[in-house]
C-alpha positions in Angstrom: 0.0 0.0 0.0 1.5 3.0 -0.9 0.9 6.6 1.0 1.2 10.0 0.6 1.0 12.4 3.5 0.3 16.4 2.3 1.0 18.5 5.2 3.0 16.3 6.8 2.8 18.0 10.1 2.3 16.9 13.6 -0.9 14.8 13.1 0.7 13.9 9.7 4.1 13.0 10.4 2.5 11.0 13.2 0.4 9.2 10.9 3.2 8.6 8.2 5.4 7.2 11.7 2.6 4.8 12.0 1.8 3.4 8.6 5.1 3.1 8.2 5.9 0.9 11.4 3.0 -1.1 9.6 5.4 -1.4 6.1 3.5 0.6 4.2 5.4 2.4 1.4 4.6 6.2 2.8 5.6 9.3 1.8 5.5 12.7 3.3 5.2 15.6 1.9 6.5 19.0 4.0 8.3 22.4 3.4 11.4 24.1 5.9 12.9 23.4 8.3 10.4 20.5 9.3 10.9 18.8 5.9 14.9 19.3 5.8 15.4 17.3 9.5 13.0 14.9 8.1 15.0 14.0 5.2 18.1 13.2 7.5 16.9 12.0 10.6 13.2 10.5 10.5 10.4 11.1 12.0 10.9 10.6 15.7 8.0 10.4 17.8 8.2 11.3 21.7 4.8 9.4 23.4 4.1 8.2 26.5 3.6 5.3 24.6 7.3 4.6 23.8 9.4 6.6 21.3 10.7 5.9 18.2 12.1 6.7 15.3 10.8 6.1 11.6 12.6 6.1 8.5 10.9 7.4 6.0 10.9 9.4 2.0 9.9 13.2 3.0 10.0 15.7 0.1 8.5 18.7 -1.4 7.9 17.4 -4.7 4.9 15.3 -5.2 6.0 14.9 -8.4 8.7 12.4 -7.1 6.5 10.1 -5.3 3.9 9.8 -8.4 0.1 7.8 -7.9 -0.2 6.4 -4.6 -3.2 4.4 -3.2 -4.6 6.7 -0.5 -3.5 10.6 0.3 -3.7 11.0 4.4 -4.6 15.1 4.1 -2.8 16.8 7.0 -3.4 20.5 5.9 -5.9 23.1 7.0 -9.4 23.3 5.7 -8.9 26.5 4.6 -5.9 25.1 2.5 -7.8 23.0 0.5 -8.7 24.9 -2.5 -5.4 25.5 -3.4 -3.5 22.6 -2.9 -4.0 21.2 -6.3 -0.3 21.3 -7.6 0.5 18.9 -4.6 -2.4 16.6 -5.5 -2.4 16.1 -8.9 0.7 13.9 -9.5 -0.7 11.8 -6.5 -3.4 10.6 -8.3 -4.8 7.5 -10.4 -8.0 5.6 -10.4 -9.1 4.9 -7.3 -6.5 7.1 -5.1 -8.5 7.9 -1.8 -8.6 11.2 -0.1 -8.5 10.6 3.6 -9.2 14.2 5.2 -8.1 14.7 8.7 -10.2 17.6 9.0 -12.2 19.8 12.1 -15.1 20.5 11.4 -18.0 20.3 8.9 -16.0 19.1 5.8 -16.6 19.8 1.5 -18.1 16.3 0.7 -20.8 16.6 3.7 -24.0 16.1 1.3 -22.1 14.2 -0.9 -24.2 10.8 -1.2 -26.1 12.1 1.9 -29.1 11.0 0.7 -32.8 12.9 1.5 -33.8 16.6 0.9 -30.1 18.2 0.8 -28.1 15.4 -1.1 -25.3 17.0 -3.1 -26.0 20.4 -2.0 -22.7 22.6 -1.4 -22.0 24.3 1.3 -20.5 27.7 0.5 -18.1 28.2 3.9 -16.0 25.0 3.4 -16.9 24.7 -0.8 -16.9 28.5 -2.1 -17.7 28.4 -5.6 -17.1 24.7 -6.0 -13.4 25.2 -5.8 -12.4 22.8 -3.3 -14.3 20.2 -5.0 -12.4 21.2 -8.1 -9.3 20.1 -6.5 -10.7 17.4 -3.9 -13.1 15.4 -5.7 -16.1 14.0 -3.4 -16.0 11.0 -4.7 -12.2 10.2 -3.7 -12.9 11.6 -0.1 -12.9 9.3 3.0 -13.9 11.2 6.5 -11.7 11.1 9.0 -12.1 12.4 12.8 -8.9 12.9 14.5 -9.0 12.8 18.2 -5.3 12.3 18.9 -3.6 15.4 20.0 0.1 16.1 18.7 2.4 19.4 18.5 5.8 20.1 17.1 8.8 19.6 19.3 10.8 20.8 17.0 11.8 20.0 13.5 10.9 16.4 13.0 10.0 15.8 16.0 6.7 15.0 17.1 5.0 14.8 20.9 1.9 12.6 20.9 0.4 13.9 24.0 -2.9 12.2 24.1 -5.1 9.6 22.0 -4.9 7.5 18.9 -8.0 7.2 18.0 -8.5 8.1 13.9 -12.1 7.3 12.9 -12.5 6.9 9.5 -15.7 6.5 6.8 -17.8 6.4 3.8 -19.9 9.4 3.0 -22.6 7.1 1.5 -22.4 5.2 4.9 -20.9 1.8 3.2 -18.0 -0.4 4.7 -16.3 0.1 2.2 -12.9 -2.2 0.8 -10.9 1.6 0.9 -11.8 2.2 4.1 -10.7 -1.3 5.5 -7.4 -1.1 3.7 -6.4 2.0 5.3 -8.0 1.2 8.6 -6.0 -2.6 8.9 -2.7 -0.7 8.1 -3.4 2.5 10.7 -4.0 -0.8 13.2 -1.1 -2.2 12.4 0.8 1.0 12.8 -0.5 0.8 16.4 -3.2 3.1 16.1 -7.4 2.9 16.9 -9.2 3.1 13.5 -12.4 2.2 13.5 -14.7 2.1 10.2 -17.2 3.6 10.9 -20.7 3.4 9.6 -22.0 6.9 10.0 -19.4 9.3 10.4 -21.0 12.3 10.3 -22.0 11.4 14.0 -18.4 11.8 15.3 -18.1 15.1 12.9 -20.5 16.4 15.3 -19.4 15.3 18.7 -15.3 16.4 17.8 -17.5 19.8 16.2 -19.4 20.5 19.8 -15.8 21.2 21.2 -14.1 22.7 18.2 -17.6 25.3 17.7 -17.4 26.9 21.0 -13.9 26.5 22.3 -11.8 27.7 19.6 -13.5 30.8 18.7 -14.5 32.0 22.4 -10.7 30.9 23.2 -9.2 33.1 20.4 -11.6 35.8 21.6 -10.7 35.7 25.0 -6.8 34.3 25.0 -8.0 31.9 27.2 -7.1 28.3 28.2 -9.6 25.1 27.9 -9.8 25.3 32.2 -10.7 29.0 32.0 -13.6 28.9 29.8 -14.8 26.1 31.9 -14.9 27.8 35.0 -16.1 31.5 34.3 -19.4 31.2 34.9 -21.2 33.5 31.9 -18.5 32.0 29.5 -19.5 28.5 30.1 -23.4 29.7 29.8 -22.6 31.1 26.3 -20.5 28.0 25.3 -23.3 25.7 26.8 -25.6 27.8 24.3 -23.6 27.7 21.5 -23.3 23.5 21.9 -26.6 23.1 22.5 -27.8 25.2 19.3 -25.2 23.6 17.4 -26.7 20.1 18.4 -30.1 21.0 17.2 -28.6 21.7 13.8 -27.2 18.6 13.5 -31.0 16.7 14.5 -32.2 18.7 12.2 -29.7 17.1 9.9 -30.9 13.3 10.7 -27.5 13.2 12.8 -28.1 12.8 17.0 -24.6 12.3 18.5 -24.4 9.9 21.5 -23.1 13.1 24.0 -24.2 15.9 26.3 -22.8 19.1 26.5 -22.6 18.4 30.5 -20.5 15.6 29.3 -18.6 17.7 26.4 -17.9 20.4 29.1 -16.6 17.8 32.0 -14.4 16.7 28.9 -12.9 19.8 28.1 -12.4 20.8 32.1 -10.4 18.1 32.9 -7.5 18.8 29.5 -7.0 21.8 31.5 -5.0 24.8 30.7 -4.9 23.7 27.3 -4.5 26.6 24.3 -7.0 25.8 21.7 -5.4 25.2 17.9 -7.0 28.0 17.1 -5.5 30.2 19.6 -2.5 28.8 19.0 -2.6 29.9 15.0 -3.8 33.4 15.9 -0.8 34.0 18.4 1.5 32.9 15.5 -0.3 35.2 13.0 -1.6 32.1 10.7 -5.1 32.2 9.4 -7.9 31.2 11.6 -9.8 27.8 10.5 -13.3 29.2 11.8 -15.0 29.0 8.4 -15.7 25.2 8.7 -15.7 25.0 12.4 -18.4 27.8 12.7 -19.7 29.6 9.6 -20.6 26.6 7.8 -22.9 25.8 10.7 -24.6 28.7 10.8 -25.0 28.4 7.2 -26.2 24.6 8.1 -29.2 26.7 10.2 -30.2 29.0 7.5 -30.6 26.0 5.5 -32.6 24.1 8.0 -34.3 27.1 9.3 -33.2 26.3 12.7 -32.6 29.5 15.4 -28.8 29.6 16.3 -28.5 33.1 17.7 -25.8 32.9 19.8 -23.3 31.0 16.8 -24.7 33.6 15.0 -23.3 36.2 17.4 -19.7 35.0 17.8 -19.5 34.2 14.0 -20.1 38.0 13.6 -17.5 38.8 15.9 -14.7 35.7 15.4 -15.0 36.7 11.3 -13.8 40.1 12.7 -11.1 38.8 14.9 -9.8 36.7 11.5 -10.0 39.4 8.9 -8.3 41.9 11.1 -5.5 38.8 12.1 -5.1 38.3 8.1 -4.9 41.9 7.2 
């Protein structure tokens, strides 16, 4: 099985440690300083699971590693539209797209079936130009909930979970899916196929809606927004509207926001990625993670004042961050 990895950051350069532990013929795809200790050292990954070092190809130039069976997609959402010069010479008939992606993702109604099937959501699709580049048909989902940082140039921590939930967007268990799954096992990762994934894009979304926004807002830490009183009331709104979206959606993920909220308390003084992007002057990913469920309301004609609110003020906070 053969692998490329585009933004072979932390979550990907973790990844492309793992498949290749499993002896899959990976590739990772990087830029500076990152991709340069790569190339001579490895990957080495710090865990408190053991650590270890993985040889493996890391380049800039897709063009080098040519077709490969499955693309594990480690950039930004908001990268997406124009990463087609890395994407192209990856690709053959029947190359998978497996997006490690926040929020609501492009292919969403892709084979959704019902009322909205094949609609396009214009926060995460604008103009049809990420499906340009990222066919729907190639995508798998995939919900990340392992958290990793950069130590330094190839070098990644794994600090917690390695749990990478992968599936269909027409809900099949599909071969694709159990291809990459068995080799992310074997890499020592959790992988489950799931049947409906959109389930788990909502539960990971409750955290990523509230939290990352409020948290860029306020500069504050995962602990702190849990335990000031009126900014847990307006996260507690903002979950709950965001959960009646997704019923009106056909989707009812198995959590509360009690639960979501004990959750996020106990990472404690945790920086949100988000935070964490807008201290280093990057752009903010709050288009899927927020404006494409408000969007998601309009279209169901669900109330979701409060998103509403902090989407106002959040696509403030990013314009002013990018100018």
């Amino acid at each position: 099985m053969k692998v490329a990895v585009v933004g072979a950051g932390a979550i990907g350069a973790y990844v492309g440690a793992a498949l290749t532990r499993a002896g899959a013929d990976v590739h990772l795809i990087a830029r500076g300083p990152h991709l340069a200790a790569m190339k001579q050292h490895g990957v080495r990954v710090l865990s408190p699971r053991g650590d270890h070092t993985a040889r493996v190809h890391a380049t800039d130039r897709p063009a080098d590693i040519g077709p490969v069976d499955h693309v594990f997609l480690g950039l930004k959402a908001n990268s997406y539209a124009a990463c087609g010069p890395l994407i192209e010479p990856l690709l053959k008939d029947g190359t998978t797209i497996v997006a490690a992606q926040n929020g609501i993702p492009w292919w969403y109604f892709h084979r959704h079936g019902g009322p909205y099937d094949g609609q396009r959501i214009e926060s995460v699709d604008p103009g049809g130009t990420v499906s340009a580049v990222l066919a729907p048909e190639r995508a798998v989902g995939c919900v990340v909930y392992a958290a990793t940082e950069l130590a330094g140039p190839g070098v990644v921590r794994h600090l917690e979970g390695t749990r990478f939930s992968v599936g269909e967007p027409d809900r099949s268990l599909s071969g694709r899916c159990r291809e990459f799954s068995e080799a992310m096992r074997a890499g020592g990762l959790k992988c489950p196929v799931e049947p409906d994934l959109r389930n788990d894009i909502w539960i990971k979304l409750l955290g990523n809606i509230s939290f990352n926004p409020i948290s860029a807002l306020t500069r504050a830490t995962m602990r702190e927004m849990c335990r000031h009183r009126t900014t847990r009331e307006v996260i507690e709104q903002m979950m709950t509207e965001t959960l009646q979206v997704a019923a009106a959606l056909g989707c009812r993920p198995a959590i509360s926001v009690e639960r979501r909220l004990a959750g996020a308390e106990r990472v404690g003084d945790h920086r949100t990625s988000t935070l964490q992007d807008l201290e280093k002057g990057k752009p903010l990913e709050l288009d899927v993670l927020l404006a494409a469920v408000v969007e998601l309301a309009g279209i169901t004609a669900v109330p979701v004042p409060t998103l509403r609110t902090v989407a106002a003020i959040s696509d403030l906070l990013a314009t002013r961050s990018a100018a």
